[in-house]
Coordinates of C-alpha atoms and ligand atoms in Angstrom, one line a residue:
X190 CA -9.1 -23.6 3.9
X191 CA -9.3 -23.3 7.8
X192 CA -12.6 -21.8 9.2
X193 CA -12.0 -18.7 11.5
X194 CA -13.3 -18.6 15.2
X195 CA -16.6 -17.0 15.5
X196 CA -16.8 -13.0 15.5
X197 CA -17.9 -9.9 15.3
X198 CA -17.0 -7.6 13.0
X199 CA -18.3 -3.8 13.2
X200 CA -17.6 -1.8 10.1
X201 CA -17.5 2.1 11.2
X202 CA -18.2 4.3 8.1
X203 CA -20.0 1.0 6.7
X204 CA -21.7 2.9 3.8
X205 CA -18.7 4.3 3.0
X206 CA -16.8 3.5 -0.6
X207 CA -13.7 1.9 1.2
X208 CA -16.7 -0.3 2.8
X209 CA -18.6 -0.7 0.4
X210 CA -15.6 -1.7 -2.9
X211 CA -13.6 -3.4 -1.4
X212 CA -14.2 -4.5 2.4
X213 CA -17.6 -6.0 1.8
X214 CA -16.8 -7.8 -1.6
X215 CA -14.0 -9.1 0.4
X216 CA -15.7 -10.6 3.2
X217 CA -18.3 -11.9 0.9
X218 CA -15.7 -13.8 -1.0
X219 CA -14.0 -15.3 1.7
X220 CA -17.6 -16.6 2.8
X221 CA -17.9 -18.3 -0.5
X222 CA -14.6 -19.5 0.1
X223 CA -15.7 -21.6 3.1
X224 CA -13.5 -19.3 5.3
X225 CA -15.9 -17.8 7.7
X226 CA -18.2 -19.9 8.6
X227 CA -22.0 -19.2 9.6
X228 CA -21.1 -18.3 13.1
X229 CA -20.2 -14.7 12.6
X230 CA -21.9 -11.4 12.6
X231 CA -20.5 -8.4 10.2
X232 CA -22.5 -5.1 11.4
X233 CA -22.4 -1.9 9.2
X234 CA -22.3 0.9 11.6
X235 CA -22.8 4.6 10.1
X236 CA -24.4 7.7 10.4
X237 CA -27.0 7.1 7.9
X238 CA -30.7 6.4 8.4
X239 CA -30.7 3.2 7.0
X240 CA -33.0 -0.5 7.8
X241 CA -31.4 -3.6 7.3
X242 CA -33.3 -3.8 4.1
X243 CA -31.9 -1.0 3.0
X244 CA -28.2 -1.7 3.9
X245 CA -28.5 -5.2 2.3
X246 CA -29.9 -3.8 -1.1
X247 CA -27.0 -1.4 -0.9
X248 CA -24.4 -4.7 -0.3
X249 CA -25.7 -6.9 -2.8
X250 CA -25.4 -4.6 -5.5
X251 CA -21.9 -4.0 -4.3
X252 CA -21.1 -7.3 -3.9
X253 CA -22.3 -8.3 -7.0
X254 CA -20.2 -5.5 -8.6
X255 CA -16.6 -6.0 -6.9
X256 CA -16.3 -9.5 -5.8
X257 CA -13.4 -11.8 -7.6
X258 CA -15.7 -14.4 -7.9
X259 CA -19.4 -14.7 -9.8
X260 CA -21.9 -13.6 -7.7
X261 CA -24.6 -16.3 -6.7
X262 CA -27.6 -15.8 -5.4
X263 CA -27.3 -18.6 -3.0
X264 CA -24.1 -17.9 -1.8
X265 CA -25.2 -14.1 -0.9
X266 CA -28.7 -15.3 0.9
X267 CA -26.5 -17.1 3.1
X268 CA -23.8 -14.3 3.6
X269 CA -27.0 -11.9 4.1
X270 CA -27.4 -13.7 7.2
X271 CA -24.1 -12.1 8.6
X272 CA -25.1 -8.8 8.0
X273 CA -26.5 -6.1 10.0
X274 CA -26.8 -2.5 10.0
X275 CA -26.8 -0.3 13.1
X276 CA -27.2 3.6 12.9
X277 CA -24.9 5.6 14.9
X278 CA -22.8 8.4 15.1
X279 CA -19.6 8.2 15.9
X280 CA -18.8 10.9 18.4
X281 CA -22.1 10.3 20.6
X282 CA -20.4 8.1 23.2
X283 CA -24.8 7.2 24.1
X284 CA -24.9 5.5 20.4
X285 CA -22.2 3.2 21.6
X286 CA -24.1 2.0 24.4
X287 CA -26.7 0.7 21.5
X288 CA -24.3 -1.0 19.9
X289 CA -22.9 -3.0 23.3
X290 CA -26.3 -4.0 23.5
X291 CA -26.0 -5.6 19.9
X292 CA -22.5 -7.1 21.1
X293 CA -23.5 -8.4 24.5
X294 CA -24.9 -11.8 23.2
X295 CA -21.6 -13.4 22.1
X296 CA -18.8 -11.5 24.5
X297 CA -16.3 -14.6 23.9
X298 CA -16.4 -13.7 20.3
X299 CA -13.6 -12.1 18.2
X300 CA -14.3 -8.9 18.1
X301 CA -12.7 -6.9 15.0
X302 CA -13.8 -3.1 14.9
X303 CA -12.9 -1.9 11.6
X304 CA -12.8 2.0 11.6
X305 CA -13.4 3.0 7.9
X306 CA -13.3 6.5 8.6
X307 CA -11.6 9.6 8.5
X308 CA -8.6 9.5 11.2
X309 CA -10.2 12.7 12.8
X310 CA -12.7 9.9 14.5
X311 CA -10.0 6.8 15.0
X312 CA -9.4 8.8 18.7
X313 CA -12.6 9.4 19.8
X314 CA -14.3 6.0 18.5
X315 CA -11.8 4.0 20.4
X316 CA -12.6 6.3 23.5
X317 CA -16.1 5.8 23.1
X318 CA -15.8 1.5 22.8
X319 CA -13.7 1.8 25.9
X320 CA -16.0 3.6 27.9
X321 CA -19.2 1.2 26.3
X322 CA -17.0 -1.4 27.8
X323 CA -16.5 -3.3 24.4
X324 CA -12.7 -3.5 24.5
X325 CA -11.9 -7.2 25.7
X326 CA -9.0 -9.3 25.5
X327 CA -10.5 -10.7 21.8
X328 CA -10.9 -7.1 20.9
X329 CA -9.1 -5.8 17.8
X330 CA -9.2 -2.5 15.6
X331 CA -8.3 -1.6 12.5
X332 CA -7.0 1.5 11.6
X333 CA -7.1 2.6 8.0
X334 CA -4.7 5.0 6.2
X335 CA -4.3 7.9 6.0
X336 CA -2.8 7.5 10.2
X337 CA -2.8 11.1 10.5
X338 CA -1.8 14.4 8.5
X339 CA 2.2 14.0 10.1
X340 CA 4.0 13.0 12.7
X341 CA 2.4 15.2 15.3
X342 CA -0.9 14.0 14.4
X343 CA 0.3 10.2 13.5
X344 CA 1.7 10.5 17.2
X345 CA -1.5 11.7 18.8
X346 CA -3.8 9.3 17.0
X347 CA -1.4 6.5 18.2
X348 CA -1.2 7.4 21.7
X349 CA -5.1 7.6 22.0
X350 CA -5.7 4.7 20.4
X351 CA -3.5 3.2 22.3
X352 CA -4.6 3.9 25.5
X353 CA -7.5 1.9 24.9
X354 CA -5.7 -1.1 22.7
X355 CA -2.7 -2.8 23.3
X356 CA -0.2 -2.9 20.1
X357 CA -1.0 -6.1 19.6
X358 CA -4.5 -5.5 19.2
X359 CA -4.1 -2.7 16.9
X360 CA -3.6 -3.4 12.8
X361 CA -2.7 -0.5 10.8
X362 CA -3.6 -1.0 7.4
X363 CA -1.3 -0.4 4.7
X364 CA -2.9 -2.3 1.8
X365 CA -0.2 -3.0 -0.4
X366 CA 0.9 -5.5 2.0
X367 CA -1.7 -7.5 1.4
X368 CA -1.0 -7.6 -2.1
X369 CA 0.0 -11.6 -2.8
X370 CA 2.6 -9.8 -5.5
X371 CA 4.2 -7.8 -2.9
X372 CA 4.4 -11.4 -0.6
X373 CA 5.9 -13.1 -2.8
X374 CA 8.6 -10.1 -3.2
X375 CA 9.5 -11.7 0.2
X376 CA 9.2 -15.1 -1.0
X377 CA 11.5 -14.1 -4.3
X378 CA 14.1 -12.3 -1.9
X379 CA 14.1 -15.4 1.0
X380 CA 13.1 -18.6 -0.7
X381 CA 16.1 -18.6 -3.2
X382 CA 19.5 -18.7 -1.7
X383 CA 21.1 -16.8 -5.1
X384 CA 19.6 -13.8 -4.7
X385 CA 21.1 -12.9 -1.4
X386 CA 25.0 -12.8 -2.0
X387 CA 24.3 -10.2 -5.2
X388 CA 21.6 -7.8 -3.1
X389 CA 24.0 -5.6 -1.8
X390 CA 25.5 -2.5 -3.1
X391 CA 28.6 -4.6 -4.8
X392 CA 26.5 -5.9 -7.1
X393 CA 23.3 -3.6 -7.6
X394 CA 23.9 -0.2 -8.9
X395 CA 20.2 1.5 -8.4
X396 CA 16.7 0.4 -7.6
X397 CA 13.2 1.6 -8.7
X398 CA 10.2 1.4 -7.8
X399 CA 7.1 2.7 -9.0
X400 CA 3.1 2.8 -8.4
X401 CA 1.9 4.7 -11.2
X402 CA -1.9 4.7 -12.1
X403 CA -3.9 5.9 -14.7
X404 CA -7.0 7.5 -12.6
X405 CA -7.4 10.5 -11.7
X406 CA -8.4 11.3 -7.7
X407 CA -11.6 9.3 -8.5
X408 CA -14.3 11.2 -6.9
X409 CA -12.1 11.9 -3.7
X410 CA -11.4 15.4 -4.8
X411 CA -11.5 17.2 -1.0
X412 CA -9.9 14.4 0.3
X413 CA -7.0 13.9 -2.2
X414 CA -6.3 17.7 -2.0
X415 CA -6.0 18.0 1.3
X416 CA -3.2 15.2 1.2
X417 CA -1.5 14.6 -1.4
X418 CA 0.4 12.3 -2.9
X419 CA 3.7 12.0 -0.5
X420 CA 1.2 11.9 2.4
X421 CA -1.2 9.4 0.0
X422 CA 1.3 6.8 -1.6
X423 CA 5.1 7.6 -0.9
X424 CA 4.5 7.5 3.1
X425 CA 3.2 4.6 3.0
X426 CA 3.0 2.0 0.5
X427 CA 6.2 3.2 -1.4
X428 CA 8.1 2.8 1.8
X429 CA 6.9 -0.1 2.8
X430 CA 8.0 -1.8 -0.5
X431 CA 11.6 0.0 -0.2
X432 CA 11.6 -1.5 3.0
X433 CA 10.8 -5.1 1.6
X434 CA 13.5 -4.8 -0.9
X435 CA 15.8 -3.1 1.1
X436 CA 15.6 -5.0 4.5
X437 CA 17.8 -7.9 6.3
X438 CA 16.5 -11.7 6.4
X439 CA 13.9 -11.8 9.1
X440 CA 14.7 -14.7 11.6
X441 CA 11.4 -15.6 10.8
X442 CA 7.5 -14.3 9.0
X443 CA 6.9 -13.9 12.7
X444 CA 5.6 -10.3 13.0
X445 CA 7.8 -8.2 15.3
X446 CA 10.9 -10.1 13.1
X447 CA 9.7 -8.8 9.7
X448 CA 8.9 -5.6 11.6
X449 CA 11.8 -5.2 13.3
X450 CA 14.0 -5.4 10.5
X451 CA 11.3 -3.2 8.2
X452 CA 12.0 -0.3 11.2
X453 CA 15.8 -0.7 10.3
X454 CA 15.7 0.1 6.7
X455 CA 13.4 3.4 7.8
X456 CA 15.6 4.3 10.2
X457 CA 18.2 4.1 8.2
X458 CA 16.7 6.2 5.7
X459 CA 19.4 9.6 5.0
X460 CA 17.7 12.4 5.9
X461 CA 17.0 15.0 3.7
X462 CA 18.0 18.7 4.2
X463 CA 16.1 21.4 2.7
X464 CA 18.5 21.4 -0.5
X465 CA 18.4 17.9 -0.7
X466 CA 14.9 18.4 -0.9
X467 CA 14.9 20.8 -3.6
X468 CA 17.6 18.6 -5.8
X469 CA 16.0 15.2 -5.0
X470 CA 12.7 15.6 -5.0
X471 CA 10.1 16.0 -8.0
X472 CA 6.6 17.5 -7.4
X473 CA 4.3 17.2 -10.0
X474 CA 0.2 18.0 -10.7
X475 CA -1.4 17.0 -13.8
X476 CA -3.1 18.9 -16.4
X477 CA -5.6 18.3 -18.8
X478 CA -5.1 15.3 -21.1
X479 CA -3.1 15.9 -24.7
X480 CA -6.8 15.4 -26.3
X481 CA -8.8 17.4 -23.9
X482 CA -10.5 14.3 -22.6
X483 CA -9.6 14.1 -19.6
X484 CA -9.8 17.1 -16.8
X485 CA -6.9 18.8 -15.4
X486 CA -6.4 18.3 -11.8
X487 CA -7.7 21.8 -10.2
X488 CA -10.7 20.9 -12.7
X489 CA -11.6 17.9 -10.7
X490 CA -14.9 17.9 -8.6
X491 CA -13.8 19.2 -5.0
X492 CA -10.1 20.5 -5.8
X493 CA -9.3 24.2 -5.5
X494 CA -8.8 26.0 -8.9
X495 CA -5.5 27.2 -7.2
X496 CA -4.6 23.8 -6.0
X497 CA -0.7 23.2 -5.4
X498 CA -1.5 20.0 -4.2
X499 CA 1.2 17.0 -5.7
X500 CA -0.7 14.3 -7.7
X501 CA 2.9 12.8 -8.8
X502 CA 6.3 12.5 -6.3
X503 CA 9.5 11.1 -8.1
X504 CA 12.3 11.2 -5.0
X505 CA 15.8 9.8 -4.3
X506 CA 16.6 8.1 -1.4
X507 CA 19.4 6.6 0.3
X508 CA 19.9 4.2 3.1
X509 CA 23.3 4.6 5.3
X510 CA 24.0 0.9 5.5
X511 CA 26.7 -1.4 4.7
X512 CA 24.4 -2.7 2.1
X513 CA 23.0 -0.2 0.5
X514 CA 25.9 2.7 0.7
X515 CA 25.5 4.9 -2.3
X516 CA 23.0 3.0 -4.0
X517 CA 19.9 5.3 -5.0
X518 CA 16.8 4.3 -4.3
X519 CA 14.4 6.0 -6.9
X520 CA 11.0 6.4 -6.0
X521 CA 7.8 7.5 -8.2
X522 CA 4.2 7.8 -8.1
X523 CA 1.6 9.6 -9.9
X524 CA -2.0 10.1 -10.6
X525 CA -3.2 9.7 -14.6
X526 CA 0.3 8.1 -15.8
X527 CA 0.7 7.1 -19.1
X528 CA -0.3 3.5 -17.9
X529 CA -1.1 1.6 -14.9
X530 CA 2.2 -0.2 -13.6
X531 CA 3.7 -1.1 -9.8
X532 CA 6.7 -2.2 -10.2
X533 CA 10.3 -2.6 -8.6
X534 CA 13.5 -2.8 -11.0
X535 CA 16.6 -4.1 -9.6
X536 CA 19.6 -2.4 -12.1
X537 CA 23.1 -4.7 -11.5
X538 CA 26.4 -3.3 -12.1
X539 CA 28.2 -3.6 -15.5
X540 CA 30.4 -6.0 -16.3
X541 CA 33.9 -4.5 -15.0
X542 CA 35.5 -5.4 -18.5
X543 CA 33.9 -6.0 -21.7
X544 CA 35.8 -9.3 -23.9
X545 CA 33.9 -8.7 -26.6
X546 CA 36.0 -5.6 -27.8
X547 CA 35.3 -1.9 -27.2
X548 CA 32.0 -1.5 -29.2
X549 CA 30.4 -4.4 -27.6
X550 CA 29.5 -3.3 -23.7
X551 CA 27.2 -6.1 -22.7
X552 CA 23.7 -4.1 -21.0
X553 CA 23.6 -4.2 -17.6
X554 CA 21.4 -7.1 -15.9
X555 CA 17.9 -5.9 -14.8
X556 CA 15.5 -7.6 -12.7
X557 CA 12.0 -6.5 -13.0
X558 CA 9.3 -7.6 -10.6
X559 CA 6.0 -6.3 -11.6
X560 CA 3.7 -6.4 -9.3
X561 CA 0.3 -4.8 -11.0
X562 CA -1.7 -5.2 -13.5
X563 CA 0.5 -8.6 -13.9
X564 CA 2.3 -10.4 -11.9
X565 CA 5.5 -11.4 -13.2
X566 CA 9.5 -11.6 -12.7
X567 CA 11.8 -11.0 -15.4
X568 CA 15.9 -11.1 -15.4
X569 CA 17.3 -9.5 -18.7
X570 CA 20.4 -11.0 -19.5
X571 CA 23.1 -10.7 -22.9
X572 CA 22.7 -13.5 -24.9
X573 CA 24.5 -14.7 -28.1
X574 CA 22.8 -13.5 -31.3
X575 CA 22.9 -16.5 -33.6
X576 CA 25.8 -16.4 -36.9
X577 CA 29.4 -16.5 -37.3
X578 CA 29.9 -13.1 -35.3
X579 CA 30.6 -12.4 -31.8
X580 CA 27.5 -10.5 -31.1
X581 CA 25.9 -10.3 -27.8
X582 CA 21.8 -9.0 -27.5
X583 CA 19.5 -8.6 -24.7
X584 CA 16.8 -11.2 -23.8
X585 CA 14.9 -12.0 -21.0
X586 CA 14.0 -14.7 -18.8
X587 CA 10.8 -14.3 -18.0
X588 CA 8.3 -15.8 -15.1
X589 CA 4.8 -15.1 -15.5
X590 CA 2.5 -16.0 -12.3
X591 CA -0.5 -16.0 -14.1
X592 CA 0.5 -18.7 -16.3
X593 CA 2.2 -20.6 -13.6
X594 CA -0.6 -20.3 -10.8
X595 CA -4.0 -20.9 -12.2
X596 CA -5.6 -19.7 -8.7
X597 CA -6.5 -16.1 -9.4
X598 CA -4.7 -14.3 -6.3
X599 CA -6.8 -12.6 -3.4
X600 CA -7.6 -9.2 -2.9
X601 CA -5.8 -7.5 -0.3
X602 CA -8.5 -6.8 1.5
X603 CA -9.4 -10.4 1.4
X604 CA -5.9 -11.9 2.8
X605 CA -5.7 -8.9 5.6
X606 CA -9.1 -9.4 7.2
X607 CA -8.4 -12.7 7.3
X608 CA -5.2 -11.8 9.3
X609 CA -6.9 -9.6 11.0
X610 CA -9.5 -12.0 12.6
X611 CA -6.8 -14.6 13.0
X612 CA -4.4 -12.6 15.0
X613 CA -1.6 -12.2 12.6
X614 CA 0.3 -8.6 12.3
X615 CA 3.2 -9.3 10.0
X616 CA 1.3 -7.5 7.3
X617 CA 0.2 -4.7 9.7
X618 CA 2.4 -1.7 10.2
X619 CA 3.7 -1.1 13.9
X620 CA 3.6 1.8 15.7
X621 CA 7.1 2.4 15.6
X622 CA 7.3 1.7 11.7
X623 CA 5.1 5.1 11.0
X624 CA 6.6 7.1 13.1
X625 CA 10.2 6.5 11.4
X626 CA 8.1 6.8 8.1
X627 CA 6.5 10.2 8.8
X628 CA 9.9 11.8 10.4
X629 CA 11.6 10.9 7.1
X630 CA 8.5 12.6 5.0
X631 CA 8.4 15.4 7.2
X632 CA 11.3 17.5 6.1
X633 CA 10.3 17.2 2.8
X634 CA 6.5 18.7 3.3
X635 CA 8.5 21.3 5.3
X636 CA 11.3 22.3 2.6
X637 CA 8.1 22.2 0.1
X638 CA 6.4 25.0 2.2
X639 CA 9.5 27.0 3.1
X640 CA 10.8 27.4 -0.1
X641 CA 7.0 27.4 -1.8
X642 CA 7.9 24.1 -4.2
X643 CA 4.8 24.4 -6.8
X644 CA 4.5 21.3 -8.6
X645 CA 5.3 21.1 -12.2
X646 CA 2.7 20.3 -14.3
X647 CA 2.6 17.1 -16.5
X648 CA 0.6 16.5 -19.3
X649 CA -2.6 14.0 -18.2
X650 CA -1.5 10.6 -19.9
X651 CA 2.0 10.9 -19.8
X652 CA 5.1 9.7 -17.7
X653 CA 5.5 12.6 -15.2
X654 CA 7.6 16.4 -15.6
X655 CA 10.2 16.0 -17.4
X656 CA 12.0 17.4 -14.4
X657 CA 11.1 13.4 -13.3
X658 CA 13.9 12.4 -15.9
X659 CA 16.3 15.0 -15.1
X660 CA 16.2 13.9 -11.4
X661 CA 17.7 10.4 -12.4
X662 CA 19.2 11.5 -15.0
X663 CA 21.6 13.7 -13.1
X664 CA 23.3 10.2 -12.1
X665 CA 23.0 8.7 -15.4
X666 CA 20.1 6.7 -14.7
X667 CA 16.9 6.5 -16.6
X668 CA 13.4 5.4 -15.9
X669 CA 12.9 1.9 -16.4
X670 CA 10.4 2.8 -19.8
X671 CA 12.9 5.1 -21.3
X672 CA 15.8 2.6 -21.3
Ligands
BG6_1431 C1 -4.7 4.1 -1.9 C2 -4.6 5.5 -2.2 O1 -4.1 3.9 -0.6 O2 -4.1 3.3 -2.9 C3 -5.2 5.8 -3.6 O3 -5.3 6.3 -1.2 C4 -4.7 4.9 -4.6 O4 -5.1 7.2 -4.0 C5 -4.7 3.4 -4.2 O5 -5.4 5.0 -5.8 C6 -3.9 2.5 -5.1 O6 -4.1 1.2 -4.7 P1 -4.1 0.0 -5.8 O7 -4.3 -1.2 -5.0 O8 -5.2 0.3 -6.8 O9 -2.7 0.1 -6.5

């Protein structure tokens, strides 16, 4: 593995959980991995009153606790070495002239700003570095999700920021994209030539995909209330993997060719009017768990006992293109799902006539690509039953990755800092690509509020309101568990 140029990273919110679970773990394992080198500086900037000491006891414990690999005690002294800690407060533009001084020894370096913070601060840091001077030509930032609450605050966020950073300096984060599963949906789709005549409305009759977990909001109560999970999961990471199945053959993994053809499928996106909102769309909360072990959602730490905040979305969409003409696209997410699956099932047509006689349809192929907890592709096919009779039965090929690749895939976070210090923003959402993303969300927050859409409640541990079913149902579909 290739060592990365020298740099600088500065971790705003860097006691923070996103900071702290997954973005220090990350870089720690990519150390051990030989990928960063010595010649690199990682500095944890928040507002806490905090020594180095103190930071670095705070690291190693997390370290320890998240990293893929064992932790060793000679790999982290090492690591330590990288890391700082610098108190400051994000909206003193002074504090920022402390941490230039911190920067000033190496200006030639890479310098990767990571803002692991709430977007209310992603304007008024990137003001404050530009005035501090910090923003060169090596200069990058990061912008976490959630960009904004909507468009109108998606739109200010990006034209503040980006008065300060050029696009290509700017990597919006949408995680999933760093998922190696959700790569190799690209390499599935592009690196066999089959696939490509049958992905087209001819031959595929609906799509799914869905991201359901089994957690609850996880101790991010205020936060999750006040978004939501359209704003949380569907604007985001459920459209960025419609967008992977859906899209065109990129000329290339060049980043404004995957990108460009990304913003195609989003654009392409039908609208929805308010009553398509209210007959395609599924809002959900959950309630207490069947055995009472497991709190209800307004129960949670932080939520309001009146909360009529969505912790589950089930939605269909279309896209107006030759392709995809009248083929749904059926969306779902959900907080404290029966289990923990992501997953994207391709259903083909029927066959047009059955030879086998009248009582003998064959089923429908499927193609399931699962994409957590395990990685793994499966085709379901009709198959002979063995004996005298003509009798036709389901089975499935079926390719696990864990069995075929030994190497334990990276964390997300691992594979998109990596990107992010080498310059590469295929797996970084343009600007362009969340603003098409939030003006087709949009109308449905909107019809929510007008027509005051309550969610329906779901039983904690279960699939989702029944209304969930009805939704696909009404086409004659079913959710890929209840076939
Ligand atoms: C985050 C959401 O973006 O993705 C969380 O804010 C969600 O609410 C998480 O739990 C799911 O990510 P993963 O990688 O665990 O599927």
């Amino acid at each position: 593995m290739s060592t990365v140029s020298p740099f600088d990273i500065v971790i705003f919110g860097g006691t923070g959980d996103l900071a702290m679970r997954k973005l220090l773990p990350a870089l720690y394992q990519r150390f051990r991995d030989g990928a960063l080198g010595q010649e690199g500086r990682i500095l944890a900037a928040a507002l806490e009153e905090l020594d180095r000491n103190g930071f670095l006891e705070r690291a190693s414990a997390s370290c320890r606790q998240h990293a893929r690999a064992e932790f060793d005690a000679g790999t982290w002294a090492a690591f330590s070495e990288l890391l700082d800690y610098i108190q400051l407060d994000a909206t003193r533009e002074a504090d920022f002239a402390v941490l230039g001084q911190r920067l000033s020894r190496h200006p030639d370096r890479i310098r990767l700003f990571y803002l692991s913070t709430g977007p209310d601060l992603f304007s008024q840091i990137c003001s404050h570095l530009g005035s501090a001077g910090l923003v060169n030509d090596q200069a990058r930032v990061v912008l976490e999700k959630p960009l904004g609450h909507d468009l109108a605050t998606a739109t200010c966020i990006n034209e503040q920021v980006g008065e300060i950073f050029s696009e290509r300096q700017i990597y919006r984060i949408d995680h999933y994209l760093g998922k190696e599963t959700v790569q190799n949906l690209i390499a599935l789709r592009f690196g066999n030539a089959f696939l490509e005549p049958l992905w087209n409305r001819s031959n595929i009759d609906s799509v799914q995909i869905t991201l359901a977990e089994q957690v609850g909001v996880n101790g991010r109560g205020p936060f999750y209330d006040r978004t939501g999970a359209l704003r949380d999961m569907v604007q985001n990471h459920l459209l960025q993997l419609l967008c992977i199945v859906a899209m065109d053959a990129p000329t290339s993994v060049d980043a404004d060719a995957v990108r460009d053809e990304k913003l195609k499928v989003l654009r392409a996106l039908r609208p929805m009017r308010h009553e398509d909102v209210l007959n395609r769309t599924v809002r959900g909360q959950y309630r207490a768990g069947a055995s009472g072990a497991v709190p209800g959602y307004t129960e949670e730490e932080g939520v309001a006992a009146d909360s009529i905040t969505e912790t589950f979305v089930a939605l269909k969409a279309e896209i107006d293109t030759w392709r995809w003409a009248n083929v749904p696209f059926y969306l779902r997410t959900g907080k404290r799902m029966q289990e923990r699956v992501a997953e994207v099932v391709i259903n083909f047509r029927e066959v047009p006539h059955s030879i086998f006689g009248e009582n003998t349809l064959p089923a429908p192929n499927r193609l399931v690509i699962t994409l957590q907890p395990q990685e793994s592709v499966e085709l379901h096919l009709m198959a002979k039953a063995p004996g005298d009779d003509m009798r036709l039965r389901p089975v499935t090929l079926d390719l696990d990755f864990q069995r075929t690749f030994t190497r334990r895939p990276a964390d997300a976070y691992e594979r998109l800092l990596m990107d992010c210090l080498r310059g590469r923003l295929t797996l970084f959402m343009r600007r362009d690509e969340v603003d098409a993303a939030w003006r087709w969300i949009e109308p449905i927050l909107e019809a929510w509020e007008h027509h005051g859409t309550v969610p329906k409640r779901y039983t904690a541990g279960t699939w989702g309101p029944a209304a969930s079913s009805a939704l696909i149902g009404r086409a004659g579909h079913a959710w890929h568990e209840e076939i």
